[in-house]
PDB file of C-alpha atoms in Angstrom:
ATOM      1  CA  UNK A 216     -24.772 -33.544 -16.969  1.00 90.00           C
ATOM      2  CA  UNK A 217     -23.524 -31.785 -13.937  1.00 97.00           C
ATOM      3  CA  UNK A 218     -21.427 -33.198 -10.808  1.00 97.00           C
ATOM      4  CA  UNK A 219     -20.522 -31.864  -7.720  1.00 98.00           C
ATOM      5  CA  UNK A 220     -17.885 -33.957  -5.758  1.00 96.00           C
ATOM      6  CA  UNK A 221     -17.441 -32.940  -2.021  1.00 95.00           C
ATOM      7  CA  UNK A 222     -15.103 -33.859   0.761  1.00 95.00           C
ATOM      8  CA  UNK A 223     -13.295 -33.009   3.628  1.00 96.00           C
ATOM      9  CA  UNK A 224     -15.657 -33.453   6.525  1.00 94.00           C
ATOM     10  CA  UNK A 225     -14.860 -35.467   9.564  1.00 97.00           C
ATOM     11  CA  UNK A 226     -14.943 -35.505  13.349  1.00 98.00           C
ATOM     12  CA  UNK A 227     -13.073 -32.418  14.773  1.00 98.00           C
ATOM     13  CA  UNK A 228     -12.938 -30.908  18.719  1.00 98.00           C
ATOM     14  CA  UNK A 229     -14.413 -27.969  19.201  1.00 98.00           C
ATOM     15  CA  UNK A 230     -12.055 -24.884  18.670  1.00 98.00           C
ATOM     16  CA  UNK A 231     -10.680 -26.776  15.443  1.00 98.00           C
ATOM     17  CA  UNK A 232     -10.969 -26.712  11.800  1.00 98.00           C
ATOM     18  CA  UNK A 233     -11.585 -28.344   8.624  1.00 98.00           C
ATOM     19  CA  UNK A 234     -11.474 -27.023   5.112  1.00 98.00           C
ATOM     20  CA  UNK A 235     -14.898 -28.483   2.431  1.00 98.00           C
ATOM     21  CA  UNK A 236     -13.837 -28.768  -1.006  1.00 98.00           C
ATOM     22  CA  UNK A 237     -16.698 -29.193  -4.061  1.00 98.00           C
ATOM     23  CA  UNK A 238     -15.289 -29.498  -7.163  1.00 97.00           C
ATOM     24  CA  UNK A 239     -17.737 -29.311  -9.801  1.00 97.00           C
ATOM     25  CA  UNK A 240     -17.446 -30.942 -13.411  1.00 96.00           C
ATOM     26  CA  UNK A 241     -19.768 -31.828 -16.329  1.00 96.00           C
ATOM     27  CA  UNK A 242     -20.830 -29.977 -19.224  1.00 95.00           C
ATOM     28  CA  UNK A 243     -20.496 -26.144 -17.565  1.00 95.00           C
ATOM     29  CA  UNK A 244     -21.406 -22.943 -19.692  1.00 94.00           C
ATOM     30  CA  UNK A 245     -22.222 -20.833 -16.879  1.00 94.00           C
ATOM     31  CA  UNK A 246     -21.802 -20.593 -13.026  1.00 94.00           C
ATOM     32  CA  UNK A 247     -24.400 -18.117 -11.696  1.00 95.00           C
ATOM     33  CA  UNK A 248     -22.868 -19.231  -8.032  1.00 97.00           C
ATOM     34  CA  UNK A 249     -21.554 -21.736  -5.556  1.00 97.00           C
ATOM     35  CA  UNK A 250     -21.804 -22.101  -2.099  1.00 98.00           C
ATOM     36  CA  UNK A 251     -22.358 -24.424   1.469  1.00 98.00           C
ATOM     37  CA  UNK A 252     -25.411 -25.477   3.004  1.00 98.00           C
ATOM     38  CA  UNK A 253     -25.803 -27.205   6.346  1.00 98.00           C
ATOM     39  CA  UNK A 254     -28.587 -29.708   7.702  1.00 98.00           C
ATOM     40  CA  UNK A 255     -28.305 -30.509  11.223  1.00 97.00           C
ATOM     41  CA  UNK A 256     -30.703 -33.487  12.662  1.00 92.00           C
ATOM     42  CA  UNK A 257     -34.261 -32.325  12.980  1.00 95.00           C
ATOM     43  CA  UNK A 258     -33.916 -28.774  11.443  1.00 96.00           C
ATOM     44  CA  UNK A 259     -34.120 -27.629   7.881  1.00 97.00           C
ATOM     45  CA  UNK A 260     -31.073 -26.941   5.274  1.00 97.00           C
ATOM     46  CA  UNK A 261     -29.965 -23.414   5.824  1.00 98.00           C
ATOM     47  CA  UNK A 262     -27.228 -21.415   4.088  1.00 98.00           C
ATOM     48  CA  UNK A 263     -24.064 -20.900   5.357  1.00 98.00           C
ATOM     49  CA  UNK A 264     -22.212 -19.435   2.816  1.00 98.00           C
ATOM     50  CA  UNK A 265     -21.988 -18.522  -1.080  1.00 98.00           C
ATOM     51  CA  UNK A 266     -19.631 -17.221  -3.460  1.00 98.00           C
ATOM     52  CA  UNK A 267     -21.634 -15.594  -6.226  1.00 96.00           C
ATOM     53  CA  UNK A 268     -19.730 -15.122 -10.160  1.00 93.00           C
ATOM     54  CA  UNK A 269     -18.573 -11.757  -9.894  1.00 93.00           C
ATOM     55  CA  UNK A 270     -17.196 -12.715  -6.236  1.00 93.00           C
ATOM     56  CA  UNK A 271     -19.398 -11.720  -3.948  1.00 97.00           C
ATOM     57  CA  UNK A 272     -19.832 -13.322  -0.634  1.00 98.00           C
ATOM     58  CA  UNK A 273     -22.196 -14.014   1.840  1.00 98.00           C
ATOM     59  CA  UNK A 274     -22.647 -15.734   5.098  1.00 98.00           C
ATOM     60  CA  UNK A 275     -24.639 -17.061   7.556  1.00 98.00           C
ATOM     61  CA  UNK A 276     -24.966 -14.380  11.078  1.00 98.00           C
ATOM     62  CA  UNK A 277     -23.849 -17.223  12.875  1.00 98.00           C
ATOM     63  CA  UNK A 278     -20.472 -17.872  10.861  1.00 98.00           C
ATOM     64  CA  UNK A 279     -19.413 -15.005  10.238  1.00 98.00           C
ATOM     65  CA  UNK A 280     -15.449 -14.376  11.553  1.00 98.00           C
ATOM     66  CA  UNK A 281     -15.348 -18.358  11.542  1.00 98.00           C
ATOM     67  CA  UNK A 282     -15.614 -19.592   8.291  1.00 98.00           C
ATOM     68  CA  UNK A 283     -14.045 -18.130   5.051  1.00 98.00           C
ATOM     69  CA  UNK A 284     -15.725 -19.135   1.147  1.00 98.00           C
ATOM     70  CA  UNK A 285     -13.345 -19.391  -1.548  1.00 97.00           C
ATOM     71  CA  UNK A 286     -13.175 -20.815  -5.135  1.00 96.00           C
ATOM     72  CA  UNK A 287     -10.217 -22.000  -7.555  1.00 95.00           C
ATOM     73  CA  UNK A 288     -11.992 -21.054 -11.341  1.00 91.00           C
ATOM     74  CA  UNK A 289      -9.347 -23.000 -13.263  1.00 92.00           C
ATOM     75  CA  UNK A 290     -10.403 -25.992 -10.961  1.00 93.00           C
ATOM     76  CA  UNK A 291     -13.950 -25.339 -10.560  1.00 95.00           C
ATOM     77  CA  UNK A 292     -13.829 -25.899  -7.154  1.00 97.00           C
ATOM     78  CA  UNK A 293     -15.158 -23.698  -4.325  1.00 98.00           C
ATOM     79  CA  UNK A 294     -14.117 -24.081  -0.513  1.00 98.00           C
ATOM     80  CA  UNK A 295     -14.995 -23.595   2.773  1.00 98.00           C
ATOM     81  CA  UNK A 296     -12.466 -22.730   5.485  1.00 98.00           C
ATOM     82  CA  UNK A 297     -14.254 -23.404   8.713  1.00 98.00           C
ATOM     83  CA  UNK A 298     -12.190 -21.907  11.971  1.00 98.00           C
ATOM     84  CA  UNK A 299     -13.336 -22.077  15.357  1.00 98.00           C
ATOM     85  CA  UNK A 300     -15.332 -24.734  15.033  1.00 98.00           C
ATOM     86  CA  UNK A 301     -18.340 -25.049  17.878  1.00 98.00           C
ATOM     87  CA  UNK A 302     -20.430 -28.382  18.340  1.00 97.00           C
ATOM     88  CA  UNK A 303     -23.519 -26.346  16.952  1.00 97.00           C
ATOM     89  CA  UNK A 304     -21.678 -26.598  13.439  1.00 98.00           C
ATOM     90  CA  UNK A 305     -22.451 -30.271  13.742  1.00 98.00           C
ATOM     91  CA  UNK A 306     -24.304 -31.205  10.306  1.00 98.00           C
ATOM     92  CA  UNK A 307     -23.946 -32.612   6.908  1.00 98.00           C
ATOM     93  CA  UNK A 308     -22.786 -30.079   4.612  1.00 98.00           C
ATOM     94  CA  UNK A 309     -24.071 -29.830   0.978  1.00 98.00           C
ATOM     95  CA  UNK A 310     -22.533 -28.157  -1.613  1.00 98.00           C
ATOM     96  CA  UNK A 311     -24.462 -25.839  -4.063  1.00 98.00           C
ATOM     97  CA  UNK A 312     -24.259 -24.768  -7.532  1.00 97.00           C
ATOM     98  CA  UNK A 313     -26.182 -22.620  -9.882  1.00 97.00           C
ATOM     99  CA  UNK A 314     -24.889 -23.653 -12.981  1.00 96.00           C
ATOM    100  CA  UNK A 315     -26.444 -23.540 -16.396  1.00 96.00           C
ATOM    101  CA  UNK A 316     -29.042 -21.749 -15.282  1.00 94.00           C
ATOM    102  CA  UNK A 317     -30.129 -25.066 -13.107  1.00 97.00           C
ATOM    103  CA  UNK A 318     -29.650 -25.951  -9.416  1.00 97.00           C
ATOM    104  CA  UNK A 319     -27.151 -28.987  -8.583  1.00 98.00           C
ATOM    105  CA  UNK A 320     -26.318 -30.407  -5.059  1.00 98.00           C
ATOM    106  CA  UNK A 321     -23.836 -32.607  -3.951  1.00 97.00           C
ATOM    107  CA  UNK A 322     -24.474 -35.299  -1.964  1.00 96.00           C
ATOM    108  CA  UNK A 323     -23.394 -34.304   1.644  1.00 97.00           C
ATOM    109  CA  UNK A 324     -20.724 -34.766   4.170  1.00 97.00           C
ATOM    110  CA  UNK A 325     -20.725 -34.587   7.692  1.00 98.00           C
ATOM    111  CA  UNK A 326     -19.085 -32.710   9.705  1.00 98.00           C
ATOM    112  CA  UNK A 327     -19.179 -33.466  13.746  1.00 98.00           C
ATOM    113  CA  UNK A 328     -17.779 -31.158  16.389  1.00 98.00           C
ATOM    114  CA  UNK A 329     -17.492 -32.483  19.396  1.00 98.00           C
ATOM    115  CA  UNK A 330     -17.548 -31.114  22.822  1.00 94.00           C
TER     116      UNK A 330
END
């Protein structure tokens, strides 16, 4: 079994920064991609950023230039550095991993940006 454990959410004022972390553990044989999704109240879950095994990154248009996804392969951890946060970034952020040909999700971490 594979587990994804997120940390780093919280409350921040508009313009501030937060860094999310997601550590993968368990029986891991291959990682195709890891990423971050978010879901705001009343909205569908959406991709925020992802990083493929080869290092290619993808970002939602709404976060380009403000968020940066990175990873530490030795720690099997992916990070999301979020700068210049806006109230519309408020959501539950979920870590996603395409691991061992399956898709796994973390439990989610709340990010709240006050205006």
